[in-house]
Short mmCIF file of N, CA, C and O in Angstrom, two decimals:
data_model
loop_
_atom_site.label_atom_id
_atom_site.label_comp_id
_atom_site.label_asym_id
_atom_site.label_seq_id
_atom_site.Cartn_x
_atom_site.Cartn_y
_atom_site.Cartn_z
N MET A 3 136.15 -114.01 65.74
CA MET A 3 134.90 -114.51 66.32
C MET A 3 136.05 -115.93 67.12
O MET A 3 136.97 -116.05 66.58
N SER A 4 135.73 -115.40 68.13
CA SER A 4 136.33 -116.79 68.90
C SER A 4 136.17 -118.25 68.52
O SER A 4 135.29 -119.14 68.33
N LEU A 5 136.72 -119.11 69.28
CA LEU A 5 136.87 -120.61 69.22
C LEU A 5 135.46 -121.27 69.46
O LEU A 5 135.29 -122.40 68.99
N ALA A 6 135.18 -121.19 70.62
CA ALA A 6 133.83 -122.02 71.31
C ALA A 6 133.23 -121.27 70.08
O ALA A 6 131.96 -122.55 70.02
N MET A 7 132.52 -120.67 69.89
CA MET A 7 131.82 -119.62 68.93
C MET A 7 131.62 -120.32 67.55
O MET A 7 130.58 -120.91 67.04
N THR A 8 132.59 -121.00 66.72
CA THR A 8 132.93 -121.14 65.93
C THR A 8 132.71 -122.48 65.74
O THR A 8 131.60 -123.01 65.03
N ILE A 9 133.24 -122.91 67.00
CA ILE A 9 132.64 -124.80 67.07
C ILE A 9 130.98 -124.91 67.08
O ILE A 9 130.57 -125.85 66.81
N VAL A 10 130.35 -124.22 67.54
CA VAL A 10 129.14 -124.22 68.75
C VAL A 10 128.69 -123.53 66.51
O VAL A 10 127.65 -124.54 66.59
N MET A 11 129.09 -123.51 65.95
CA MET A 11 128.43 -122.72 64.83
C MET A 11 128.49 -123.29 64.27
O MET A 11 127.32 -124.03 63.06
N LEU A 12 129.42 -124.77 64.21
CA LEU A 12 129.83 -125.93 62.54
C LEU A 12 128.50 -126.81 63.76
O LEU A 12 128.64 -127.30 62.17
N ILE A 13 128.52 -127.25 64.75
CA ILE A 13 127.72 -128.32 65.38
C ILE A 13 126.30 -127.78 64.50
O ILE A 13 125.46 -128.85 64.11
N THR A 14 126.18 -126.73 64.65
CA THR A 14 124.18 -125.99 64.58
C THR A 14 124.15 -126.24 63.15
O THR A 14 123.35 -126.73 62.68
N GLY A 15 125.32 -125.59 61.98
CA GLY A 15 125.15 -126.44 61.04
C GLY A 15 125.61 -127.21 60.93
O GLY A 15 124.44 -127.89 59.53
N TRP A 16 125.90 -128.31 61.50
CA TRP A 16 125.59 -129.62 60.93
C TRP A 16 124.37 -130.50 60.76
O TRP A 16 124.13 -131.62 60.39
N LEU A 17 123.98 -129.84 61.91
CA LEU A 17 122.20 -130.65 62.87
C LEU A 17 121.78 -130.05 61.57
O LEU A 17 120.38 -130.72 61.40
N ALA A 18 121.52 -128.83 61.07
CA ALA A 18 120.60 -128.25 60.47
C ALA A 18 120.44 -129.07 59.29
O ALA A 18 119.36 -128.96 58.49
N VAL A 19 121.74 -129.18 58.44
CA VAL A 19 122.49 -129.91 57.13
C VAL A 19 122.03 -131.76 57.79
O VAL A 19 120.85 -132.18 56.22
N ALA A 20 121.94 -132.73 58.52
CA ALA A 20 121.33 -133.34 59.39
C ALA A 20 119.81 -133.52 58.86
O ALA A 20 119.07 -135.08 59.06
N ALA A 21 119.38 -132.93 60.02
CA ALA A 21 117.90 -132.45 60.19
C ALA A 21 116.91 -132.17 58.41
O ALA A 21 115.98 -133.22 58.24
N ALA A 22 117.26 -131.26 57.61
CA ALA A 22 116.76 -131.25 56.61
C ALA A 22 117.85 -132.75 55.76
O ALA A 22 115.89 -133.13 54.52
N MET A 23 118.59 -133.44 55.11
CA MET A 23 118.21 -134.83 55.17
C MET A 23 117.15 -135.81 55.78
O MET A 23 117.09 -136.44 54.54
N LEU A 24 117.76 -135.67 56.03
CA LEU A 24 116.32 -137.11 57.23
C LEU A 24 114.74 -136.40 57.27
O LEU A 24 113.84 -136.99 56.73
N TRP A 25 114.20 -135.05 57.09
CA TRP A 25 112.92 -134.30 56.24
C TRP A 25 112.57 -135.15 55.32
O TRP A 25 111.93 -136.02 54.36
N GLY A 26 113.57 -135.12 54.20
CA GLY A 26 113.77 -135.79 52.49
C GLY A 26 113.63 -137.10 52.33
O GLY A 26 113.04 -137.25 52.18
N VAL A 27 114.45 -137.63 53.18
CA VAL A 27 114.60 -139.19 53.31
C VAL A 27 113.09 -139.59 53.52
O VAL A 27 112.01 -140.50 52.66
N LEU A 28 112.69 -139.28 55.05
CA LEU A 28 111.18 -139.53 55.43
C LEU A 28 110.06 -138.89 54.57
O LEU A 28 109.16 -140.05 54.30
N ARG A 29 110.09 -137.32 53.73
CA ARG A 29 109.37 -137.45 52.69
C ARG A 29 109.58 -138.28 51.37
O ARG A 29 107.62 -139.23 51.23
N ILE A 30 110.80 -139.06 51.25
CA ILE A 30 110.32 -139.60 49.82
C ILE A 30 110.10 -140.94 50.71
O ILE A 30 108.92 -141.68 49.72
N THR A 31 110.45 -141.27 51.29
CA THR A 31 109.81 -142.92 51.79
C THR A 31 108.03 -142.92 51.62
O THR A 31 107.30 -144.13 51.96
N ARG A 32 107.80 -142.04 52.74
CA ARG A 32 105.98 -141.79 52.66
C ARG A 32 105.26 -141.84 50.80
O ARG A 32 104.41 -142.48 51.47
N ARG A 33 106.26 -141.13 50.22
CA ARG A 33 105.92 -140.79 48.95
C ARG A 33 105.61 -142.22 48.50
O ARG A 33 104.62 -142.70 47.47
N HIS A 34 106.47 -143.16 48.32
CA HIS A 34 106.69 -144.28 48.11
C HIS A 34 106.25 -145.61 48.64
O HIS A 34 107.00 -146.74 47.94
N HIS A 35 105.43 -145.12 49.88
CA HIS A 35 105.54 -145.70 50.08
C HIS A 35 104.15 -146.88 49.38
O HIS A 35 102.79 -146.94 48.91
N HIS A 36 104.22 -148.32 49.35
CA HIS A 36 102.98 -148.48 49.00
C HIS A 36 102.34 -150.18 50.02
O HIS A 36 103.03 -150.59 51.00
N HIS A 37 101.37 -149.72 50.06
CA HIS A 37 100.60 -149.96 50.34
C HIS A 37 100.75 -151.34 50.46
O HIS A 37 100.20 -152.16 49.59
N PRO A 38 99.73 -152.41 50.90
CA PRO A 38 100.07 -153.84 50.99
C PRO A 38 98.91 -154.47 50.32
O PRO A 38 97.37 -153.85 50.06
N ALA A 39 98.91 -155.45 49.06
CA ALA A 39 98.00 -155.57 48.59
C ALA A 39 96.09 -156.12 49.54
O ALA A 39 96.91 -156.73 49.92
N GLN A 40 95.14 -155.86 48.77
CA GLN A 40 94.18 -156.58 49.40
C GLN A 40 93.94 -157.85 48.94
O GLN A 40 95.09 -158.42 47.89
N SER A 41 92.63 -158.30 49.11
CA SER A 41 92.18 -159.56 48.87
C SER A 41 92.21 -159.84 47.64
O SER A 41 91.63 -158.89 46.82
N THR A 42 92.60 -160.95 46.08
CA THR A 42 92.41 -160.67 44.82
C THR A 42 91.05 -160.38 44.84
O THR A 42 91.06 -160.65 43.33
N THR A 43 89.71 -160.91 45.43
CA THR A 43 89.08 -161.45 44.42
C THR A 43 87.58 -160.73 45.37
O THR A 43 88.30 -160.36 46.31
N VAL A 44 87.20 -159.88 43.69
CA VAL A 44 86.16 -159.23 44.00
C VAL A 44 84.42 -159.77 43.85
O VAL A 44 84.61 -159.44 42.68
N ALA A 45 83.76 -159.04 44.81
CA ALA A 45 82.79 -159.60 44.42
C ALA A 45 81.28 -159.05 43.14
O ALA A 45 82.89 -158.02 42.87
N ASP A 46 81.12 -159.67 42.88
CA ASP A 46 80.77 -159.31 41.50
C ASP A 46 79.71 -157.46 41.25
O ASP A 46 80.66 -156.88 40.44
N ASN A 47 79.73 -156.96 42.78
CA ASN A 47 78.71 -155.42 42.20
C ASN A 47 80.00 -155.01 43.12
O ASN A 47 79.89 -153.49 43.49
N GLU A 48 80.79 -155.06 43.67
CA GLU A 48 82.52 -153.67 44.40
C GLU A 48 83.09 -153.79 43.19
O GLU A 48 83.33 -154.95 41.92
N LYS A 49 83.40 -152.90 42.77
CA LYS A 49 84.32 -152.71 42.06
C LYS A 49 86.12 -152.13 42.67
O LYS A 49 85.85 -151.40 44.08
N PRO A 50 86.61 -152.35 42.60
CA PRO A 50 88.46 -152.33 42.64
C PRO A 50 88.57 -150.84 43.79
O PRO A 50 87.82 -149.45 42.98
N ALA A 51 89.37 -150.60 44.59
CA ALA A 51 89.71 -149.60 44.85
C ALA A 51 90.00 -149.01 43.84
O ALA A 51 91.37 -149.27 43.34
N GLU A 52 89.92 -147.07 43.73
CA GLU A 52 90.76 -146.53 42.78
C GLU A 52 91.37 -146.36 43.95
O GLU A 52 92.04 -145.69 44.74
N HIS A 53 92.75 -145.61 42.73
CA HIS A 53 94.42 -145.06 42.92
C HIS A 53 94.69 -144.07 43.07
O HIS A 53 93.58 -143.42 41.50
N HIS A 54 95.55 -142.80 43.52
CA HIS A 54 95.52 -142.01 42.92
C HIS A 54 96.59 -141.64 41.85
O HIS A 54 97.02 -142.58 41.51
N ALA A 55 96.03 -140.71 41.18
CA ALA A 55 97.08 -139.90 39.99
C ALA A 55 98.54 -140.36 40.09
O ALA A 55 98.49 -140.26 39.14
N THR A 56 98.94 -139.78 41.40
CA THR A 56 100.43 -140.16 41.62
C THR A 56 100.67 -141.58 41.53
O THR A 56 101.90 -141.93 42.35
N ALA A 57 100.10 -142.37 42.18
CA ALA A 57 100.16 -143.53 42.95
C ALA A 57 101.05 -144.53 41.54
O ALA A 57 101.03 -144.21 40.34
N HIS A 58 101.56 -145.25 41.60
CA HIS A 58 102.67 -145.85 40.64
C HIS A 58 102.22 -147.52 40.55
O HIS A 58 101.88 -148.46 41.55
#
C-alpha cells in the first residue's frame, strides 16, 4: 500500500470517528434538552401540559 493511500485512509477514518462522535453528542443534547418553563399560573379550567414518559 502506498504512503498516499495510507494517509488518505487515516484521514477518512478520523473523519468517520469525528462524525460519529458529533452525531452522538447532538443526540444526547437533543434528548436531554429542557424546554423553558411555562407560566406558573394555570387557570382553573385548564389542565397543565402532560410530559412524555421519558421526560425528567
